[in-house]
Short mmCIF file of C-alpha atoms and ligand atoms in Angstrom, two decimals:
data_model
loop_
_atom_site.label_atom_id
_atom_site.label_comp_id
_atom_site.label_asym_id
_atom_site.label_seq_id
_atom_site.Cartn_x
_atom_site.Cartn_y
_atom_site.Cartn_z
CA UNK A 1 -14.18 -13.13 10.08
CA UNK A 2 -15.93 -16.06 8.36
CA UNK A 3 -17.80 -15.05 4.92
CA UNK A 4 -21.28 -15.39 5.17
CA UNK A 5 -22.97 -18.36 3.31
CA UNK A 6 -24.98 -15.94 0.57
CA UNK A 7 -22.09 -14.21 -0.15
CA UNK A 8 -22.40 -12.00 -3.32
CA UNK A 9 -21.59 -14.64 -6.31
CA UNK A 10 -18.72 -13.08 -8.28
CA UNK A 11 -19.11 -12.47 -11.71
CA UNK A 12 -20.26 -15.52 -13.91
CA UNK A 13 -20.51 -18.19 -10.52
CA UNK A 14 -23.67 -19.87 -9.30
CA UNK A 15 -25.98 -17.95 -6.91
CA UNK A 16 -25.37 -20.70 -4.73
CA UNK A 17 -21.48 -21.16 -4.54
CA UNK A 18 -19.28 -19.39 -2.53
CA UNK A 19 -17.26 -16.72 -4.64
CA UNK A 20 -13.96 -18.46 -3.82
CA UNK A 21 -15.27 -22.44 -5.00
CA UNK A 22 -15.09 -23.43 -7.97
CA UNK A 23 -18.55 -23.40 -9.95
CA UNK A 24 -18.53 -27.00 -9.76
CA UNK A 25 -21.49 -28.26 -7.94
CA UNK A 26 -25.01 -26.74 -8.50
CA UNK A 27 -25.39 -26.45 -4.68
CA UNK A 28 -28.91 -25.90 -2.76
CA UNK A 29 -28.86 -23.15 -0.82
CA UNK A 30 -28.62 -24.35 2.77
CA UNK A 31 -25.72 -25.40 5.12
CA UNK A 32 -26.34 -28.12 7.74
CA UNK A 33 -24.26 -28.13 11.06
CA UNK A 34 -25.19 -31.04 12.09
CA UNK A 35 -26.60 -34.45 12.03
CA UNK A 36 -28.39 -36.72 14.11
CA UNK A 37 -29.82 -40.27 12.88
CA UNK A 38 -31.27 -39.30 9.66
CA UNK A 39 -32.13 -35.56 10.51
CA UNK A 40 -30.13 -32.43 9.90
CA UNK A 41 -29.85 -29.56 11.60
CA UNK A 42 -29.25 -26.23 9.27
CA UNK A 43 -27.32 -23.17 10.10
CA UNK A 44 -30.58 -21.71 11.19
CA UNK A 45 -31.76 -23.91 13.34
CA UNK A 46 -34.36 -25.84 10.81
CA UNK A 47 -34.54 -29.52 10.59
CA UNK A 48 -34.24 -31.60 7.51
CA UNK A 49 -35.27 -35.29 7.15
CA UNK A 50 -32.51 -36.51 5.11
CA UNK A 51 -33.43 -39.07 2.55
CA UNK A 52 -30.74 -39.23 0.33
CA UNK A 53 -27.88 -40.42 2.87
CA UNK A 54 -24.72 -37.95 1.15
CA UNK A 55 -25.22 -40.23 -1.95
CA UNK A 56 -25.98 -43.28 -0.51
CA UNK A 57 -22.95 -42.57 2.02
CA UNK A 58 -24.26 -42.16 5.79
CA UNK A 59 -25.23 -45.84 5.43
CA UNK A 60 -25.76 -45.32 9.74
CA UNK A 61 -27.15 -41.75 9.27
CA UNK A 62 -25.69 -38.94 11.20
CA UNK A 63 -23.28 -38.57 14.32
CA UNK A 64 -24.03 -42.80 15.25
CA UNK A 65 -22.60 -43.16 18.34
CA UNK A 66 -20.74 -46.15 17.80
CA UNK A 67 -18.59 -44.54 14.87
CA UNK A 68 -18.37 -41.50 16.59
CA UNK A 69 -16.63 -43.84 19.01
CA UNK A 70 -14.34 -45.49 17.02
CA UNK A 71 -13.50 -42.35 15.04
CA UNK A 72 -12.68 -40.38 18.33
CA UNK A 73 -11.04 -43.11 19.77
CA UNK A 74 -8.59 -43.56 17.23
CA UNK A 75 -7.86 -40.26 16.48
CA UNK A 76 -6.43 -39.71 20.06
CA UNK A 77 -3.94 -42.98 18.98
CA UNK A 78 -2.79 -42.75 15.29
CA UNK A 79 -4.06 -40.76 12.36
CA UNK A 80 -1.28 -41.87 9.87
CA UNK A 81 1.70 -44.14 8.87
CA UNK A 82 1.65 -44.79 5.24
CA UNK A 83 1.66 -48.13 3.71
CA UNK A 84 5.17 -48.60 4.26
CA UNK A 85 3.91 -50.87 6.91
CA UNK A 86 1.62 -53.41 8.49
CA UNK A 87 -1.72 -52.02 9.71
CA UNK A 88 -3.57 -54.11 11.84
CA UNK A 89 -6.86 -52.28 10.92
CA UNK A 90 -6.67 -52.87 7.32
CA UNK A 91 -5.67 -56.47 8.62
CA UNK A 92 -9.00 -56.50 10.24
CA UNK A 93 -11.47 -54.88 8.15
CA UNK A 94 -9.68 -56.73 4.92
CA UNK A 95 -10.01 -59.79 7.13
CA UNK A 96 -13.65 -59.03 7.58
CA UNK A 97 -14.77 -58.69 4.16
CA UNK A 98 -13.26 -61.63 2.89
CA UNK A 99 -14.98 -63.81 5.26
CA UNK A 100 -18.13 -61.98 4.23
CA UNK A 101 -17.65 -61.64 0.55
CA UNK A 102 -16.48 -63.76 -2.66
CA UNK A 103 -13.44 -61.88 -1.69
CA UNK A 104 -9.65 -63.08 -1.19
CA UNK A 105 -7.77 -60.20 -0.97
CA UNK A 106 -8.53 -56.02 -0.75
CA UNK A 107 -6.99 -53.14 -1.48
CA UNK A 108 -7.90 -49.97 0.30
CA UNK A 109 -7.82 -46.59 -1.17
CA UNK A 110 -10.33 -43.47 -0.43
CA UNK A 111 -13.07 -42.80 -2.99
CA UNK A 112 -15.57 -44.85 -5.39
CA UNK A 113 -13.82 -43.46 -8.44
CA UNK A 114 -10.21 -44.96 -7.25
CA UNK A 115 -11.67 -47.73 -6.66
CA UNK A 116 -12.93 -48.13 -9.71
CA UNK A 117 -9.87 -47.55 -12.12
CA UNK A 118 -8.10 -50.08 -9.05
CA UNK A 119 -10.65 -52.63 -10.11
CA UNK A 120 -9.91 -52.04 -14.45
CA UNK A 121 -6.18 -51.41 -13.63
CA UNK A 122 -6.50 -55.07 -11.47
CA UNK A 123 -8.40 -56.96 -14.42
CA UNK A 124 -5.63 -55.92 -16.97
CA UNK A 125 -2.70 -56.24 -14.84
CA UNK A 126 -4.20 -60.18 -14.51
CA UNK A 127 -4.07 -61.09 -17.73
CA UNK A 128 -0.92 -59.19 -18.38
CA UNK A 129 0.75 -61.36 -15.35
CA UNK A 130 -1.13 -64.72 -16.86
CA UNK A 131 0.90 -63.94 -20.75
CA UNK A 132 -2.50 -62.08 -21.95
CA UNK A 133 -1.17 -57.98 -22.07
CA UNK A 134 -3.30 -57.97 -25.27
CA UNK A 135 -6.50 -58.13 -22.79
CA UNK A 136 -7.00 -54.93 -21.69
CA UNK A 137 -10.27 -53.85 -22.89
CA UNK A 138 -13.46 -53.29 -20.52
CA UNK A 139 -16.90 -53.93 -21.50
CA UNK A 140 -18.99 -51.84 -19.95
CA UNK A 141 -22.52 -50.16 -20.32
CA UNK A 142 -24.86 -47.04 -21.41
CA UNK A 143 -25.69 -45.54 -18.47
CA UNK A 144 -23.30 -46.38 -16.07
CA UNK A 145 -20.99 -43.97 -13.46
CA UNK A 146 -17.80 -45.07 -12.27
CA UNK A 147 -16.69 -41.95 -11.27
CA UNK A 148 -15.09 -38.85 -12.25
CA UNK A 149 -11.27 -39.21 -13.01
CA UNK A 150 -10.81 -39.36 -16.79
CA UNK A 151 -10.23 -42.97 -17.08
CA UNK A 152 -13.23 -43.44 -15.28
CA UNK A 153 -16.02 -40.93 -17.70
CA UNK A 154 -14.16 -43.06 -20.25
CA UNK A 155 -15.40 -46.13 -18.92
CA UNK A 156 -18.97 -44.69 -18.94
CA UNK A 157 -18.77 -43.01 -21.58
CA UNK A 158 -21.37 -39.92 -21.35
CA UNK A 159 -21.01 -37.29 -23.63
CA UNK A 160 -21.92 -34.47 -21.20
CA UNK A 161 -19.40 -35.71 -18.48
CA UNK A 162 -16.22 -36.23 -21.40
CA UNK A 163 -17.27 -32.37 -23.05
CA UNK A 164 -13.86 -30.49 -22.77
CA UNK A 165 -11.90 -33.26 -21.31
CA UNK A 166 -9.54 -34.14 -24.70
CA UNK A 167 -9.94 -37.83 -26.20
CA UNK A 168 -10.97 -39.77 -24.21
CA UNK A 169 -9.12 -42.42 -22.89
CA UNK A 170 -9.05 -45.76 -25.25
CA UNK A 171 -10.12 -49.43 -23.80
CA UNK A 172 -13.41 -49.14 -23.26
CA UNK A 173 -16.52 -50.71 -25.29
CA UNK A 174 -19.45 -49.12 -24.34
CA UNK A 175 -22.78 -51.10 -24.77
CA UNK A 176 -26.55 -50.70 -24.21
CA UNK A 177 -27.29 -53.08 -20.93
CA UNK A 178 -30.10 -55.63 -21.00
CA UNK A 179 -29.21 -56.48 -25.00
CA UNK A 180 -27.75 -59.98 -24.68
CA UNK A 181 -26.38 -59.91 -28.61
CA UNK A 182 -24.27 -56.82 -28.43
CA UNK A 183 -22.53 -58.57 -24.93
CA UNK A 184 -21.90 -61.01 -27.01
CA UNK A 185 -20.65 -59.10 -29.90
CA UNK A 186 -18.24 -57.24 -28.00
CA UNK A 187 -16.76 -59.73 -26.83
CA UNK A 188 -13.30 -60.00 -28.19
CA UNK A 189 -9.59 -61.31 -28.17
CA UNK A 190 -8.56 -58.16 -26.74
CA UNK A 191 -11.67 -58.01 -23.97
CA UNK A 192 -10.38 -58.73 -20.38
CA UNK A 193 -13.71 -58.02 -18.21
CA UNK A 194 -17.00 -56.77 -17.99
CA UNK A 195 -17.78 -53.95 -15.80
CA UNK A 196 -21.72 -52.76 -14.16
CA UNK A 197 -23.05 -51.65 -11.48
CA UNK A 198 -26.19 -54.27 -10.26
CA UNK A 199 -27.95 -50.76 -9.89
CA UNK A 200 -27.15 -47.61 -11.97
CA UNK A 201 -28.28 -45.62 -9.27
CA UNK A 202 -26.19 -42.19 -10.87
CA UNK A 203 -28.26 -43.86 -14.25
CA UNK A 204 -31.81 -43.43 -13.36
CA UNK A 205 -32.17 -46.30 -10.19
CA UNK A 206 -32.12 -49.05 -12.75
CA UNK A 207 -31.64 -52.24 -11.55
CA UNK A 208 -29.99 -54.48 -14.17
CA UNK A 209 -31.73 -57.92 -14.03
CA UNK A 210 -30.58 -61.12 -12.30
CA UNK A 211 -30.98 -62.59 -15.96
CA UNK A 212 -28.32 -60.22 -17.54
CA UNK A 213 -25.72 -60.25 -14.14
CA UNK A 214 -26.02 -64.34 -14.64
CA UNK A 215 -25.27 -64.11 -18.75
CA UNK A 216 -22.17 -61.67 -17.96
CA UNK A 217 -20.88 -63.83 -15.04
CA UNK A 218 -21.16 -67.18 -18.14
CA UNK A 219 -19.73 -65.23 -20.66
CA UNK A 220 -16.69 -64.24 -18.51
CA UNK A 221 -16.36 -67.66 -17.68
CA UNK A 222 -16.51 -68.66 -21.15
CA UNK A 223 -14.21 -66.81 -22.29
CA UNK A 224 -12.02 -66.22 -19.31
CA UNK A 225 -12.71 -62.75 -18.78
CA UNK A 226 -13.00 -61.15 -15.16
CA UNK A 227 -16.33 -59.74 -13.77
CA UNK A 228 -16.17 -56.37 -12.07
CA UNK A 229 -18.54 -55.11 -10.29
CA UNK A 230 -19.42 -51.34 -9.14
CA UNK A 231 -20.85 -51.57 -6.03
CA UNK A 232 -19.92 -47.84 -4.68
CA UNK A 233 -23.59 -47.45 -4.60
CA UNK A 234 -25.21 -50.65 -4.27
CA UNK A 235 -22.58 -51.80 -1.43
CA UNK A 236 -22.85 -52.42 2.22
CA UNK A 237 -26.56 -53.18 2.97
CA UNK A 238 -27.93 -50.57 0.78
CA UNK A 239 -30.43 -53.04 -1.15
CA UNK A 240 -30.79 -55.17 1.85
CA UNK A 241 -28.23 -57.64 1.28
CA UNK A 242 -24.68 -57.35 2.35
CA UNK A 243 -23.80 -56.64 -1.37
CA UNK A 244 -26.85 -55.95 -4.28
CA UNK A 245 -25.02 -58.78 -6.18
CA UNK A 246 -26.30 -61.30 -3.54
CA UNK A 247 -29.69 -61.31 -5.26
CA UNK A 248 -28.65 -62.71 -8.82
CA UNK A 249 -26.81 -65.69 -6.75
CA UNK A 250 -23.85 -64.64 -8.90
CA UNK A 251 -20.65 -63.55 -7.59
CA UNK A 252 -17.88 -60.96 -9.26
CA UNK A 253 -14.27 -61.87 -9.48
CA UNK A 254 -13.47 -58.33 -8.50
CA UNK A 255 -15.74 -55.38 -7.03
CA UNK A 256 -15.17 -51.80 -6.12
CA UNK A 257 -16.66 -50.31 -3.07
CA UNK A 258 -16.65 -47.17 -1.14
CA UNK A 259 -19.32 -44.40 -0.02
CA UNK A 260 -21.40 -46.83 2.67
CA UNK A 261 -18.32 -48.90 4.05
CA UNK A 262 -16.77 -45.33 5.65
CA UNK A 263 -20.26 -44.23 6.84
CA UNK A 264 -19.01 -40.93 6.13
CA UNK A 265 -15.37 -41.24 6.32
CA UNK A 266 -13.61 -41.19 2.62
CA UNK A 267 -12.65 -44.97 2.53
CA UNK A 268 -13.00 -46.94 -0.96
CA UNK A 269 -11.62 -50.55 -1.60
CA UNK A 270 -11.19 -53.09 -4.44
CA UNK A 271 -11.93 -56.62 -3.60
CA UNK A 272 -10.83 -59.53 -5.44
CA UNK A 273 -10.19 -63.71 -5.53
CA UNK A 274 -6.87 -64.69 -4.96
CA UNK A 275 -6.86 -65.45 -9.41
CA UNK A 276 -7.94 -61.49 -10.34
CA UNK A 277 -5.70 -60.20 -7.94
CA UNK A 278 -2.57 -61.86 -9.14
CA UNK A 279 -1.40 -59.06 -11.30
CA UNK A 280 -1.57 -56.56 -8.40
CA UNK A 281 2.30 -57.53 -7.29
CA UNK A 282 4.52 -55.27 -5.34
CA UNK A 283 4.99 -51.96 -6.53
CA UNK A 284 1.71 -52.07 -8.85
CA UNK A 285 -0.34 -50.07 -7.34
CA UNK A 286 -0.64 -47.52 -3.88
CA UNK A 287 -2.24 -44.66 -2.61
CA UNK A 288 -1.03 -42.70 -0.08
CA UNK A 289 -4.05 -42.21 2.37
CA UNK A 290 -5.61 -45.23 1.03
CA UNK A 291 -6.81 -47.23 4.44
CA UNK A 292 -5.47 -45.48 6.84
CA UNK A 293 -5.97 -46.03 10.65
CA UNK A 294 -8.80 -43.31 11.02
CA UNK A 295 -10.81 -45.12 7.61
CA UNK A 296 -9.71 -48.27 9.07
CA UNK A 297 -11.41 -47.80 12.70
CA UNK A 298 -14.80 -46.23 10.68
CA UNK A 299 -15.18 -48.81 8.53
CA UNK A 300 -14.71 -51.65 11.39
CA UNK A 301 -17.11 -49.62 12.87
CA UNK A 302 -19.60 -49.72 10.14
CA UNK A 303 -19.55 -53.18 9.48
CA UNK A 304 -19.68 -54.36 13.62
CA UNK A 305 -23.23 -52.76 13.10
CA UNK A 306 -24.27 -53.45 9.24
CA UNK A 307 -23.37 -57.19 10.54
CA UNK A 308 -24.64 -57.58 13.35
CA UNK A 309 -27.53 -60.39 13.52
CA UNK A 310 -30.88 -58.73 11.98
CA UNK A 311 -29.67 -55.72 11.11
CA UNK A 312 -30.04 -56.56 6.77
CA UNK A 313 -33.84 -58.40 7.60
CA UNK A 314 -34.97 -54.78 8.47
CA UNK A 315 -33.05 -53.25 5.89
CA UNK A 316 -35.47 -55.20 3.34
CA UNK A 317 -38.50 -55.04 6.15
CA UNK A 318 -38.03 -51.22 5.85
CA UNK A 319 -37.43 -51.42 2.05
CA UNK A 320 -40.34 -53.25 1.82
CA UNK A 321 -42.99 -50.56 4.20
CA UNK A 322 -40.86 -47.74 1.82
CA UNK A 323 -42.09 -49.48 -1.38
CA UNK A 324 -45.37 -49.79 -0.41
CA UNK A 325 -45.63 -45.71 0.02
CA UNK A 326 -44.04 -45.23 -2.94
CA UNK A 327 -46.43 -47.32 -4.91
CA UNK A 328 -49.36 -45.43 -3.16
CA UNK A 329 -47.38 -41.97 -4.15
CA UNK A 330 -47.31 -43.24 -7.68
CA UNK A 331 -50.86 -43.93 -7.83
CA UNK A 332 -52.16 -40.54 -5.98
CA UNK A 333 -50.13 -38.57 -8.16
CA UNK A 334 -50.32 -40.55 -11.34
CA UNK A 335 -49.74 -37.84 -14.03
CA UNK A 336 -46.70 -36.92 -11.99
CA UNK A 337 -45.04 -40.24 -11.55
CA UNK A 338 -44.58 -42.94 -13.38
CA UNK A 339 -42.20 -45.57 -12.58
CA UNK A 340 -40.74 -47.00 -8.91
CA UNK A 341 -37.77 -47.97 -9.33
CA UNK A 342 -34.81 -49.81 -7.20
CA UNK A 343 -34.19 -52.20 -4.86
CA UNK A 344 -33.98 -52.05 -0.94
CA UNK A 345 -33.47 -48.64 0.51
CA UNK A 346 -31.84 -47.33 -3.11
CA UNK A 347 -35.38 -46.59 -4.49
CA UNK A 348 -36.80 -43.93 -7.96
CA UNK A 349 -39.57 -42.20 -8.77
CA UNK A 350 -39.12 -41.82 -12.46
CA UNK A 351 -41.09 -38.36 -13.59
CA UNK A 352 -42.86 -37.34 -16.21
CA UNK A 353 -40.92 -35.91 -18.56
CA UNK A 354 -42.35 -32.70 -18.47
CA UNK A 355 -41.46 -32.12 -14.89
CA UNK A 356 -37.71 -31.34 -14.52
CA UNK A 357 -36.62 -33.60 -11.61
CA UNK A 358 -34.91 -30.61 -9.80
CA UNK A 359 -38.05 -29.30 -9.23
CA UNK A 360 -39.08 -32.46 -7.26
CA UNK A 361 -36.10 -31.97 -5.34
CA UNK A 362 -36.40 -28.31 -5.10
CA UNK A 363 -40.09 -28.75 -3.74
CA UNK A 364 -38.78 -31.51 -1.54
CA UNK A 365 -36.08 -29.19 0.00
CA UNK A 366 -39.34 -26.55 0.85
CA UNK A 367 -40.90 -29.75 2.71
CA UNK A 368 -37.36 -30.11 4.83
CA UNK A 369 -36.43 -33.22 2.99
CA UNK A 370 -33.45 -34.30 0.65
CA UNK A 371 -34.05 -35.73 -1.76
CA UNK A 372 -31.53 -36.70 -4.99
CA UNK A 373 -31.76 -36.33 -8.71
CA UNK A 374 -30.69 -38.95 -10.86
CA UNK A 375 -30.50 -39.26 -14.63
CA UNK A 376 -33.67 -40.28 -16.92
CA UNK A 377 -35.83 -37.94 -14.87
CA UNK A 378 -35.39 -39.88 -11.98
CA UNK A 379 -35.44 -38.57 -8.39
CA UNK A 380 -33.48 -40.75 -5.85
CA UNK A 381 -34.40 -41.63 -2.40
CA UNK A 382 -31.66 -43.76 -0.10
CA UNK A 383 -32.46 -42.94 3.45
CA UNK A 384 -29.96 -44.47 6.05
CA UNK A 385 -30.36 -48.10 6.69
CA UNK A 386 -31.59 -47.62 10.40
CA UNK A 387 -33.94 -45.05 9.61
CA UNK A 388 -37.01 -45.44 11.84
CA UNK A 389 -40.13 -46.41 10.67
CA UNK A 390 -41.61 -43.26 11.96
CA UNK A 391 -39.16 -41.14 9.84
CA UNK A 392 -40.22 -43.15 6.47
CA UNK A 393 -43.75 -42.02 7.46
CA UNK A 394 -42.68 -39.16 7.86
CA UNK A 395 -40.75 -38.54 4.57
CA UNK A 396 -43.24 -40.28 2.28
CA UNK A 397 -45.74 -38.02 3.59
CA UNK A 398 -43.21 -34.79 2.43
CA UNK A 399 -42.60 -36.60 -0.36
CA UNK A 400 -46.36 -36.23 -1.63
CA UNK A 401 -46.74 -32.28 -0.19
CA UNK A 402 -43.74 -31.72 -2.32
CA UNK A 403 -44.87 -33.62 -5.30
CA UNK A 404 -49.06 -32.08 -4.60
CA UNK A 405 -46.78 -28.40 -5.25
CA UNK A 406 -45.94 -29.69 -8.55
CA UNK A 407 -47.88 -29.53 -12.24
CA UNK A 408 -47.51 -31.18 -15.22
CA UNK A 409 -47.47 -28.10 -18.00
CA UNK A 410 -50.15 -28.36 -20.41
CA UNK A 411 -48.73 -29.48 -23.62
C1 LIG B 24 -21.59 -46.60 -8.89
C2 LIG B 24 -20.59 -45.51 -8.60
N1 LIG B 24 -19.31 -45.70 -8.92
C3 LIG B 24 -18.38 -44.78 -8.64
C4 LIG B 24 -18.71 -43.59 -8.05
C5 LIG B 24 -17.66 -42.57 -7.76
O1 LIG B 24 -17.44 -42.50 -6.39
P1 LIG B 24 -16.67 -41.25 -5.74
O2 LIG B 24 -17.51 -40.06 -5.96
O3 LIG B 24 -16.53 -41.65 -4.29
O4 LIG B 24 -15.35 -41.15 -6.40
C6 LIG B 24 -20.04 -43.34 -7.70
C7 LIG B 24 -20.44 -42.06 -7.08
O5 LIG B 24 -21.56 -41.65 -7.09
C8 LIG B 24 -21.01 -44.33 -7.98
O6 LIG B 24 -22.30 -44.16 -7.67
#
């Protein structure tokens, strides 16, 4: 017999967790069965309008037909061999992203967070391959989420994520972004890259200027560092270019990716130019499910439609229409909101704060719409990439019946 979802909580768990899963996640209280485009369907029958894409992962929304496809397809072929050897969908898909990236060479493994310790554990194997093992330290920034191993919350460096966790792990200098000096002061003989995301979506939807990306990518090449870049978030079409990068005209020398390219499927990968992949030699590195044929035929999926002619133009046509209604949200509800943040389809209202952003979301989930909280107060809003232009109508008008639900407390 299946347990029913509101199962009593055992002693000490979350209302909202199943007695026999660990406390992690503060979960809302509903269960969706299914998806279709950028609606889900709830074990009751109700209908959600789903604006915040799994995290920024159901870059085509839900149950697209042409994944669906290529998922089904291959799982009646091959499900599994290992990287013991050759896989002509990692040949393809790698193939595919070099021709569209800065990119020389990949590496595929199954999550943002692996592909983010790939990307450090790449940038210090290069300089330990090039005579330079005393390079291992990563610059990186206040703010910023790479993920949740502990190597990772090292990297980031937030106190509330590290609580509990032991020392954390050494290598790591941790730096206010947008503060050109102390870039520049931190650099030093043992530095061996510089790691951000373009947008700290996890960090409040802040988009890190063009102006700062281009001063990182002259002070690596000053001082031969390597450039990482975290685009778990930003990646696959999700600001309206291929990669949120694109926009500072600037280009990494490694970047980790995951979330959009699997549409939904666990699929990560680190990308790099033939130089900052030179340390990643035989034996260096693996993962055991890391691009395997079912990833493989999603994410060739993924990109035959995030690539196909057009398909970014209305990514940034819809960004734009989203924008607009956000701006008009701002000014209705003025008291309530005020900041829009992001770029393309990965957009913020930053709250005032006096209004807990789970309440936003909370009131947004009473509207039938997800919605995502983010740090600084901000509430996140990445609808798929092909949502309709109806369904941002739609979802901008929830937005405001959530927020009109919503008071600022008299101080
Ligand atoms: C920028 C960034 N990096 C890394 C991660 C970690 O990805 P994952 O949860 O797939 O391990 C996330 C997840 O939200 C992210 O937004």
């Amino acid at each position: 017999m299946t347990e029913p979802l509101t199962a009593a909580p055992a002693a000490g768990a979350n209302s909202q967790n199943s007695p026999v899963l660990m406390s992690t996640y503060a979960r809302q209280d509903v269960a969706f069965v299914r998806g279709e485009g950028a609606w889900l369907f709830a074990a009751d029958g109700e209908r959600y309008l789903d604006f915040g894409s799994g995290v920024a992962v159901n870059v085509l929304g839900h149950a697209h037909p042409h994944l669906v496809e290529a998922l089904t397809e291959q799982a009646t072929q091959l499900w599994h061999t290992s990287n013991l050897y050759r896989s002509p969908g990692q040949e393809r898909l790698a193939q595919r992203l070099c021709a569209t990236t800065f990119a020389d060479r990949v590496f595929f493994c199954n999550s943002g967070t692996e592909a983010c310790e790939g990307a450090i554990k790449a940038a210090r194997r290069y300089h330990y391959v090039n005579g330079h093992p005393e390079r291992w330290r990563v610059i990186t920034f206040e703010g910023a989420f790479h993920g949740r191993t502990l190597t990772a919350l090292a990297a980031a460096a937030n106190p509330k994520y590290l609580e509990g966790c032991g020392i954390a792990a050494d290598g790591f200098d941790n730096i206010p972004v947008s503060e050109p000096e102390a870039l520049q002061a931190a650099i030093g003989p043992e530095t061996a890259a510089i790691m951000v995301e373009p947008v700290m979506g996890e960090g409040g939807v802040r988009v890190v200027p063009a102006e700062d990306l281009q001063l990182m990518r002259a002070l690596c090449d000053e001082h031969g560092l390597l450039l990482i870049f975290d685009e778990v978030q930003t990646g696959v079409g999700r600001t309206g270019r291929l990669f949120a990068h694109e926009h500072a005209g600037i280009e990494p020398d490694i970047m980790a990716i995951a979330k959009g390219i699997g549409g939904g499927f666990p699929l990560g990968a680190i990308l790099a130019t033939e130089k900052a992949a030179s340390g990643m030699t035989a034996g260096s590195h693996g993962s055991t499910f890391g691009g395997n044929p079912l990833a493989m035929a999603v994410g060739n999926a993924v990109l035959d439609v995030v690539l196909e002619p057009g398909f970014l133009e209305e990514v940034s046509r819809k960004a734009a229409r989203l924008r607009q209604s956000l701006a008009e949200i701002k000014d209705r509800f003025s008291d309530l909101v005020l900041e829009v943040r992001g770029e393309g389809l990965l957009m913020g209202l930053k709250l005032n704060p006096d209004v807990p952003v789970a309440d936003c979301v909370k009131a947004a989930l009473a509207e039938h719409l997800l919605l995502i909280t983010a740090s600084d107060n901000v509430v996140r809003i990445l609808p798929p990439l092909n949502i309709s232009e109806d369904d941002i109508v739609e979802g901008t008008a929830r937005i405001a019946r959530a927020l009109s639900k919503l008071t600022v407390p008299a101080r």
